[in-house]
Tab-separated table of C-alpha atoms and ligand atoms in Angstrom:
chain	number	residue	atom	x	y	z
A	534	UNK	CA	102.890	95.112	87.958
A	535	UNK	CA	99.403	94.020	88.661
A	536	UNK	CA	96.552	95.753	90.404
A	537	UNK	CA	93.307	94.190	91.000
A	538	UNK	CA	90.292	96.364	91.907
A	539	UNK	CA	87.911	94.978	94.269
A	540	UNK	CA	84.763	97.364	94.445
A	541	UNK	CA	82.949	96.288	97.039
A	542	UNK	CA	82.177	97.979	100.610
A	543	UNK	CA	80.208	96.995	103.421
A	544	UNK	CA	78.999	100.601	103.423
A	545	UNK	CA	80.090	104.012	102.367
A	546	UNK	CA	82.611	105.977	104.576
A	547	UNK	CA	81.528	109.480	104.681
A	548	UNK	CA	84.829	110.780	103.323
A	549	UNK	CA	85.282	108.536	100.319
A	550	UNK	CA	85.315	109.442	96.804
A	551	UNK	CA	86.538	106.235	95.127
A	552	UNK	CA	84.611	104.018	93.042
A	553	UNK	CA	82.748	101.522	95.104
A	554	UNK	CA	79.359	99.956	95.672
A	555	UNK	CA	77.614	98.768	98.851
A	556	UNK	CA	75.493	95.897	97.302
A	557	UNK	CA	77.368	92.586	97.414
A	558	UNK	CA	75.046	90.097	95.461
A	559	UNK	CA	77.237	90.140	92.438
A	560	UNK	CA	80.547	89.140	94.128
A	561	UNK	CA	80.827	85.342	92.525
A	562	UNK	CA	80.024	86.878	89.055
A	563	UNK	CA	82.706	89.557	89.768
A	564	UNK	CA	85.066	87.164	90.541
A	565	UNK	CA	84.398	85.179	87.244
A	566	UNK	CA	84.703	88.420	85.346
A	567	UNK	CA	88.233	89.406	87.099
A	568	UNK	CA	89.537	85.934	86.223
A	569	UNK	CA	88.105	86.344	82.336
A	570	UNK	CA	90.195	89.935	82.399
A	571	UNK	CA	93.202	88.548	84.073
A	572	UNK	CA	93.367	85.403	81.436
A	573	UNK	CA	92.721	87.780	78.448
A	574	UNK	CA	95.330	90.409	79.583
A	575	UNK	CA	98.318	87.795	80.526
A	576	UNK	CA	101.767	89.142	79.720
A	577	UNK	CA	104.835	86.970	79.660
A	578	UNK	CA	107.212	89.564	81.329
A	579	UNK	CA	107.753	88.591	85.108
A	580	UNK	CA	105.684	90.499	87.629
A	581	UNK	CA	107.378	92.066	90.666
A	582	UNK	CA	104.628	93.288	92.819
A	583	UNK	CA	100.749	92.439	92.927
A	584	UNK	CA	98.167	94.628	94.813
A	585	UNK	CA	94.707	93.889	95.715
A	586	UNK	CA	92.909	97.107	96.223
A	587	UNK	CA	89.671	98.504	96.865
A	588	UNK	CA	86.765	99.161	98.035
A	589	UNK	CA	87.444	96.309	100.142
A	590	UNK	CA	89.468	92.936	99.044
A	591	UNK	CA	88.880	91.448	102.472
A	592	UNK	CA	85.061	91.110	101.724
A	593	UNK	CA	86.099	88.447	99.332
A	594	UNK	CA	86.218	85.050	100.994
A	595	UNK	CA	89.280	82.770	100.979
A	596	UNK	CA	87.759	80.703	98.285
A	597	UNK	CA	86.962	83.465	95.955
A	598	UNK	CA	90.555	84.859	96.511
A	599	UNK	CA	92.001	81.278	95.970
A	600	UNK	CA	90.117	81.395	92.413
A	601	UNK	CA	91.802	84.454	91.546
A	602	UNK	CA	95.275	83.363	92.736
A	603	UNK	CA	94.831	80.211	90.807
A	604	UNK	CA	94.044	82.298	87.539
A	605	UNK	CA	97.305	84.687	88.505
A	606	UNK	CA	99.407	81.663	89.003
A	607	UNK	CA	98.579	80.056	85.748
A	608	UNK	CA	98.666	83.301	83.425
A	609	UNK	CA	101.463	85.096	84.969
A	610	UNK	CA	105.078	84.767	85.145
A	611	UNK	CA	105.628	84.937	89.198
A	612	UNK	CA	109.377	83.882	89.098
A	613	UNK	CA	110.542	87.131	90.242
A	614	UNK	CA	107.708	88.260	92.653
A	615	UNK	CA	108.681	90.266	95.390
A	616	UNK	CA	105.279	91.419	97.326
A	617	UNK	CA	102.017	90.872	97.027
A	618	UNK	CA	99.609	93.220	99.082
A	619	UNK	CA	96.249	92.935	100.039
A	620	UNK	CA	93.984	95.882	101.533
A	621	UNK	CA	91.800	94.843	104.382
A	622	UNK	CA	89.385	96.641	106.523
A	623	UNK	CA	89.694	95.520	110.511
A	624	UNK	CA	86.021	94.411	110.729
A	625	UNK	CA	86.857	91.455	108.433
A	626	UNK	CA	90.041	90.384	110.133
A	627	UNK	CA	88.693	87.677	112.437
A	628	UNK	CA	91.601	85.057	113.490
A	629	UNK	CA	89.760	82.574	111.324
A	630	UNK	CA	89.777	84.831	108.135
A	631	UNK	CA	93.627	85.920	108.936
A	632	UNK	CA	94.674	82.219	109.231
A	633	UNK	CA	92.949	81.332	106.023
A	634	UNK	CA	94.227	84.141	104.380
A	635	UNK	CA	97.920	83.441	105.112
A	636	UNK	CA	97.293	79.841	104.152
A	637	UNK	CA	96.708	80.868	100.671
A	638	UNK	CA	100.383	81.145	100.502
A	639	UNK	CA	100.356	84.094	98.354
A	640	UNK	CA	100.247	87.543	100.340
A	641	UNK	CA	103.340	88.772	101.935
A	642	UNK	CA	101.916	92.203	103.105
A	643	UNK	CA	98.754	93.413	104.598
A	644	UNK	CA	97.458	97.101	104.224
A	645	UNK	CA	94.919	97.685	106.895
A	646	UNK	CA	92.365	100.634	106.788
A	647	UNK	CA	92.465	101.733	110.338
A	648	UNK	CA	92.010	105.785	109.600
A	649	UNK	CA	91.830	106.378	113.382
A	650	UNK	CA	91.976	104.589	116.929
A	651	UNK	CA	89.605	107.301	118.215
A	652	UNK	CA	85.973	105.834	118.301
A	653	UNK	CA	84.420	109.231	117.762
A	654	UNK	CA	86.309	109.648	114.590
A	655	UNK	CA	85.641	106.469	113.344
A	656	UNK	CA	81.775	106.949	113.681
A	657	UNK	CA	82.178	110.341	111.943
A	658	UNK	CA	83.715	108.718	109.140
A	659	UNK	CA	81.188	105.981	109.164
A	660	UNK	CA	83.428	103.241	109.189
A	661	UNK	CA	82.430	99.804	110.185
A	662	UNK	CA	85.126	98.977	112.891
A	663	UNK	CA	85.771	100.195	116.179
A	664	UNK	CA	89.386	101.248	117.615
A	665	UNK	CA	89.541	97.952	119.495
A	666	UNK	CA	88.828	96.265	116.453
A	667	UNK	CA	91.466	97.995	114.591
A	668	UNK	CA	94.114	97.279	117.489
A	669	UNK	CA	93.040	93.441	117.288
A	670	UNK	CA	93.070	93.376	113.621
A	671	UNK	CA	96.919	94.216	113.721
A	672	UNK	CA	97.833	91.900	116.594
A	673	UNK	CA	95.852	88.998	114.723
A	674	UNK	CA	97.610	89.851	111.602
A	675	UNK	CA	100.925	89.337	112.935
A	676	UNK	CA	99.522	86.230	114.853
A	677	UNK	CA	98.604	84.728	111.438
A	678	UNK	CA	102.218	84.997	110.231
A	679	UNK	CA	101.951	88.549	108.576
A	680	UNK	CA	105.046	90.250	109.059
A	681	UNK	CA	104.828	93.272	106.668
A	682	UNK	CA	101.968	95.172	108.042
A	683	UNK	CA	100.916	98.515	106.897
A	684	UNK	CA	98.273	100.870	108.514
A	685	UNK	CA	96.282	103.831	106.826
A	686	UNK	CA	95.553	106.998	109.408
A	687	UNK	CA	94.028	110.081	108.413
A	688	UNK	CA	94.878	113.747	109.344
A	689	UNK	CA	93.090	117.027	109.334
A	690	UNK	CA	89.532	115.372	109.439
A	691	UNK	CA	86.715	118.008	110.394
A	692	UNK	CA	86.405	117.833	114.170
A	693	UNK	CA	89.938	116.057	114.691
A	694	UNK	CA	92.352	117.419	117.208
A	695	UNK	CA	95.943	116.924	117.996
A	696	UNK	CA	94.880	114.670	120.842
A	697	UNK	CA	93.273	112.318	118.366
A	698	UNK	CA	96.573	111.830	116.317
A	699	UNK	CA	98.702	111.605	119.578
A	700	UNK	CA	95.874	108.694	120.627
A	701	UNK	CA	96.599	107.111	117.216
A	702	UNK	CA	99.957	107.112	117.546
A	703	UNK	CA	100.062	105.910	121.056
A	704	UNK	CA	98.036	102.932	119.821
A	705	UNK	CA	100.715	102.105	117.034
A	706	UNK	CA	103.120	102.475	119.551
A	707	UNK	CA	101.571	99.963	121.726
A	708	UNK	CA	101.675	97.757	119.231
A	709	UNK	CA	105.293	97.069	120.092
A	710	UNK	CA	106.724	97.047	116.323
A	711	UNK	CA	104.212	95.051	114.433
A	712	UNK	CA	103.324	98.158	112.346
A	713	UNK	CA	106.214	98.473	109.707
A	714	UNK	CA	104.531	100.830	107.512
A	715	UNK	CA	102.180	103.875	107.743
A	716	UNK	CA	100.241	105.614	105.246
A	717	UNK	CA	99.267	109.151	106.586
A	718	UNK	CA	96.654	110.797	104.571
A	719	UNK	CA	95.717	114.294	104.874
A	720	UNK	CA	92.012	114.542	104.568
A	721	UNK	CA	90.760	116.500	101.391
A	722	UNK	CA	87.185	117.243	100.546
A	723	UNK	CA	85.921	114.673	97.840
A	724	UNK	CA	82.806	115.917	95.885
A	725	UNK	CA	79.595	114.081	96.266
A	726	UNK	CA	80.513	112.549	99.782
A	727	UNK	CA	78.595	112.739	103.121
A	728	UNK	CA	81.284	114.811	104.599
A	729	UNK	CA	81.316	117.390	102.040
A	730	UNK	CA	77.341	117.646	102.339
A	731	UNK	CA	77.873	118.074	106.199
A	732	UNK	CA	80.584	120.778	105.575
A	733	UNK	CA	78.581	122.536	103.229
A	734	UNK	CA	75.685	122.502	105.890
A	735	UNK	CA	78.223	123.601	108.681
A	736	UNK	CA	77.475	120.605	110.650
A	737	UNK	CA	81.357	120.180	110.840
A	738	UNK	CA	84.122	122.347	110.021
A	739	UNK	CA	87.675	121.749	108.451
A	740	UNK	CA	90.477	122.209	110.973
A	741	UNK	CA	92.205	125.930	110.649
A	742	UNK	CA	95.780	126.090	109.479
A	743	UNK	CA	97.634	126.032	112.901
A	744	UNK	CA	95.721	122.752	113.936
A	745	UNK	CA	97.027	121.139	110.502
A	746	UNK	CA	100.342	122.283	111.116
A	747	UNK	CA	100.350	120.842	114.560
A	748	UNK	CA	99.074	117.614	113.509
A	749	UNK	CA	101.259	117.421	110.760
A	750	UNK	CA	104.435	118.269	112.972
A	751	UNK	CA	103.298	115.804	115.431
A	752	UNK	CA	103.236	112.898	112.706
A	753	UNK	CA	106.722	113.721	111.410
A	754	UNK	CA	108.342	114.094	114.782
A	755	UNK	CA	106.869	110.847	116.120
A	756	UNK	CA	107.494	109.136	113.199
A	757	UNK	CA	111.431	110.135	113.100
A	758	UNK	CA	111.442	109.463	116.988
A	759	UNK	CA	110.208	106.013	116.276
A	760	UNK	CA	112.161	104.752	113.600
A	761	UNK	CA	109.985	105.426	110.722
A	762	UNK	CA	111.492	106.824	107.520
A	763	UNK	CA	109.432	109.274	105.434
A	764	UNK	CA	110.194	108.054	101.843
A	765	UNK	CA	107.050	109.891	100.376
A	766	UNK	CA	104.895	112.703	101.762
A	767	UNK	CA	102.266	110.598	103.093
A	768	UNK	CA	104.079	107.299	103.713
A	769	UNK	CA	106.541	106.004	106.159
A	770	UNK	CA	108.222	102.825	107.114
A	771	UNK	CA	110.659	100.874	109.344
A	772	UNK	CA	113.994	100.228	107.558
A	773	UNK	CA	113.275	97.670	104.479
A	774	UNK	CA	109.582	97.825	104.404
A	775	UNK	CA	108.856	100.828	101.716
A	776	UNK	CA	106.087	99.723	99.545
A	777	UNK	CA	107.763	98.311	96.430
A	778	UNK	CA	104.237	98.418	94.657
A	779	UNK	CA	103.712	102.164	95.164
A	780	UNK	CA	107.446	103.139	94.490
A	781	UNK	CA	107.042	101.892	91.170
A	782	UNK	CA	104.087	103.872	90.454
A	783	UNK	CA	106.307	106.614	91.212
A	784	UNK	CA	108.867	105.399	88.962
A	785	UNK	CA	106.399	105.496	86.200
A	786	UNK	CA	106.664	101.841	85.843
A	787	UNK	CA	104.100	100.206	83.531
A	788	UNK	CA	101.031	98.389	85.126
A	789	UNK	CA	97.913	96.329	84.480
A	790	UNK	CA	94.613	97.137	86.361
A	791	UNK	CA	92.310	94.729	86.258
A	792	UNK	CA	88.578	95.179	87.537
A	793	UNK	CA	85.863	97.551	87.211
A	794	UNK	CA	87.352	101.306	87.243
A	795	UNK	CA	90.952	99.865	87.288
A	796	UNK	CA	93.608	102.068	85.450
A	797	UNK	CA	96.319	100.652	83.384
A	798	UNK	CA	99.539	102.174	82.321
A	799	UNK	CA	101.861	101.100	79.432
A	800	UNK	CA	104.273	103.855	79.465
A	801	UNK	CA	102.649	105.576	76.481
A	802	UNK	CA	99.110	105.361	77.237
A	803	UNK	CA	96.590	105.030	80.204
A	804	UNK	CA	93.462	102.949	79.988
A	805	UNK	CA	90.462	103.063	82.526
A	806	UNK	CA	88.057	100.135	82.895
A	807	UNK	CA	84.251	101.095	83.148
A	808	UNK	CA	83.332	102.248	86.372
A	809	UNK	CA	80.347	100.055	86.862
A	810	UNK	CA	80.367	96.632	88.165
A	811	UNK	CA	77.166	95.437	86.274
A	812	UNK	CA	78.495	96.668	82.777
A	813	UNK	CA	82.014	95.030	83.821
A	814	UNK	CA	80.401	91.919	84.672
A	815	UNK	CA	78.090	91.919	81.737
A	816	UNK	CA	81.306	92.988	79.251
A	817	UNK	CA	83.250	89.955	80.375
A	818	UNK	CA	80.446	87.617	79.537
A	819	UNK	CA	80.180	88.640	76.299
A	820	UNK	CA	84.219	88.538	76.159
A	821	UNK	CA	84.994	92.379	76.142
A	822	UNK	CA	85.383	94.535	78.936
A	823	UNK	CA	84.424	98.310	78.201
A	824	UNK	CA	87.176	100.588	78.680
A	825	UNK	CA	88.672	103.953	77.519
A	826	UNK	CA	91.897	104.767	76.675
A	827	UNK	CA	94.146	107.990	75.916
A	828	UNK	CA	97.411	108.492	74.400
A	829	UNK	CA	99.904	110.256	76.526
A	830	UNK	CA	101.912	112.912	75.143
A	831	UNK	CA	105.547	113.282	76.256
A	832	UNK	CA	104.830	116.491	78.196
A	833	UNK	CA	102.290	114.572	79.929
A	834	UNK	CA	104.736	111.762	81.235
A	835	UNK	CA	107.113	114.381	82.201
A	836	UNK	CA	104.342	116.663	84.132
A	837	UNK	CA	103.164	113.272	85.616
A	838	UNK	CA	106.856	112.349	86.955
A	839	UNK	CA	107.422	115.489	88.290
A	840	UNK	CA	104.048	115.503	90.300
A	841	UNK	CA	105.195	111.970	91.732
A	842	UNK	CA	109.011	112.005	92.140
A	843	UNK	CA	108.736	115.301	93.853
A	844	UNK	CA	106.612	113.792	96.503
A	845	UNK	CA	109.394	111.052	97.337
A	846	UNK	CA	112.651	111.524	99.495
A	847	UNK	CA	114.388	110.215	96.407
A	848	UNK	CA	113.381	112.790	94.131
A	849	UNK	CA	113.910	113.446	90.444
A	850	UNK	CA	116.333	110.831	89.274
A	851	UNK	CA	118.950	111.968	87.121
A	852	UNK	CA	119.340	108.884	85.124
A	853	UNK	CA	115.507	109.039	84.453
A	854	UNK	CA	115.972	112.770	83.307
A	855	UNK	CA	118.933	111.920	80.902
A	856	UNK	CA	117.295	108.549	79.493
A	857	UNK	CA	113.561	109.201	78.960
A	858	UNK	CA	113.325	113.011	79.347
A	859	UNK	CA	116.759	114.114	77.706
A	860	UNK	CA	114.950	116.624	75.921
A	861	UNK	CA	113.950	118.643	78.805
A	862	UNK	CA	116.799	118.135	80.897
A	863	UNK	CA	118.083	121.535	80.371
A	864	UNK	CA	114.796	123.163	80.994
A	865	UNK	CA	114.756	121.159	84.357
A	866	UNK	CA	117.868	122.172	85.445
A	867	UNK	CA	117.200	125.709	84.666
A	868	UNK	CA	113.535	125.503	86.364
A	869	UNK	CA	114.669	123.757	89.456
A	870	UNK	CA	117.571	126.421	90.371
A	871	UNK	CA	115.073	128.596	92.283
A	872	UNK	CA	113.915	126.031	94.465
A	873	UNK	CA	117.683	124.985	95.150
A	874	UNK	CA	118.355	128.567	96.248
A	875	UNK	CA	115.250	128.323	98.492
A	876	UNK	CA	116.600	125.155	100.044
A	877	UNK	CA	113.374	123.282	98.968
A	878	UNK	CA	115.345	120.767	96.776
A	879	UNK	CA	118.769	119.509	97.022
A	880	UNK	CA	121.210	118.271	94.283
A	881	UNK	CA	122.825	114.703	94.988
A	882	UNK	CA	125.084	112.752	92.452
A	883	UNK	CA	121.992	110.878	91.361
A	884	UNK	CA	119.185	113.046	92.015
A	885	UNK	CA	117.336	116.436	92.851
A	886	UNK	CA	115.570	115.599	95.850
A	887	UNK	CA	113.364	117.451	98.046
A	888	UNK	CA	114.694	118.624	101.480
A	889	UNK	CA	112.492	117.959	104.668
A	890	UNK	CA	110.799	121.586	103.653
A	891	UNK	CA	110.633	120.900	100.422
A	892	UNK	CA	108.452	117.533	100.996
A	893	UNK	CA	105.943	120.171	102.478
A	894	UNK	CA	105.564	122.033	99.387
A	895	UNK	CA	106.017	118.946	97.021
A	896	UNK	CA	102.849	119.623	95.025
A	897	UNK	CA	103.355	123.089	94.364
A	898	UNK	CA	107.014	122.687	93.323
A	899	UNK	CA	105.778	120.040	90.722
A	900	UNK	CA	103.209	122.374	89.449
A	901	UNK	CA	105.782	125.402	88.777
A	902	UNK	CA	107.863	122.551	86.964
A	903	UNK	CA	104.964	121.507	84.747
A	904	UNK	CA	105.314	121.991	80.728
B	592	LIG	S1	87.166	104.276	102.292
B	592	LIG	FE1	87.585	102.394	101.852
B	592	LIG	S2	85.958	101.237	103.084
B	592	LIG	FE2	85.692	103.283	102.930
B	592	LIG	S3	84.025	103.407	101.247
B	592	LIG	FE3	85.886	103.731	100.431
B	592	LIG	S4	86.778	102.180	99.365
B	592	LIG	FE4	84.865	101.651	100.818
């Protein structure tokens, strides 16, 4: 798995705590640095998935993307590649840009950061695009030849109501099956964000628990009625359109993260590149990207597996328990019992998986299983 981080954004969204920068003057140098890191960390094992995430990867021009793709093609084994995703924001997705993107013959999945089809919500989020642009972006992406289209939506936002979610879902429906995958994120307050400040100053308010539950129920019911399988707490797809890249994160598959602030995982340690574009670019020029690394203990790996696997429909794999965590197998079987009794977890021949009710409490169950 290969992940490339493109940290540029047109402007900062009010809720966003990710590392991203609004200034764009260094983009060519950043692409040079990415190409350097890609070449210097090449591996011979075949890649199965590649993900361009951000920030806003669609702020890169097709020429800049083509340069990165050339370096990937000449340094990595793509003989078994299945999925190559690019994250994109609607305001960048003009028909011309989309046709050029499709013409690169590299990306077979596009993940569009819509967040809401309500213009009022989009303004509150400080997004650049309008609901109309979001709608057209999906249509034009399909027109350009993208079949595997994912849309990000948010729920539980300050000032957001059931009717806003309903409106967003109606918009998805009116796109007549073009959207194959939905990521539906519940808003959580991120420190040092505009929205956190506004909440502190009581300029806006979080929805109460009843409102949140009704939004969640609507989303679950709508997805079920419209042929979207909930395969992870926040992810829904039509048959055959699970995100392979994200599913591999949830199986603790090693990955290489390229770019400023990108994380990598090799099965025993985690490394993260410097979260500063200027230092990243300067480092690449000197032939050494600054990064930090930590060794993960066996307990850390087990806890991490609980955290991610219990959020998925497939749950905790018995094969994984017996092969990778055999020393904790007995502990796990004892600790999971109360959740089975409470019908939050069910045992299958291959797994311990959350029931629909269990998915609602996935994070809490995982925390109780931590070593
Ligand atoms: S939410 Fe996405 S587009 Fe908005 S600032 Fe964060 S990374 Fe950039």
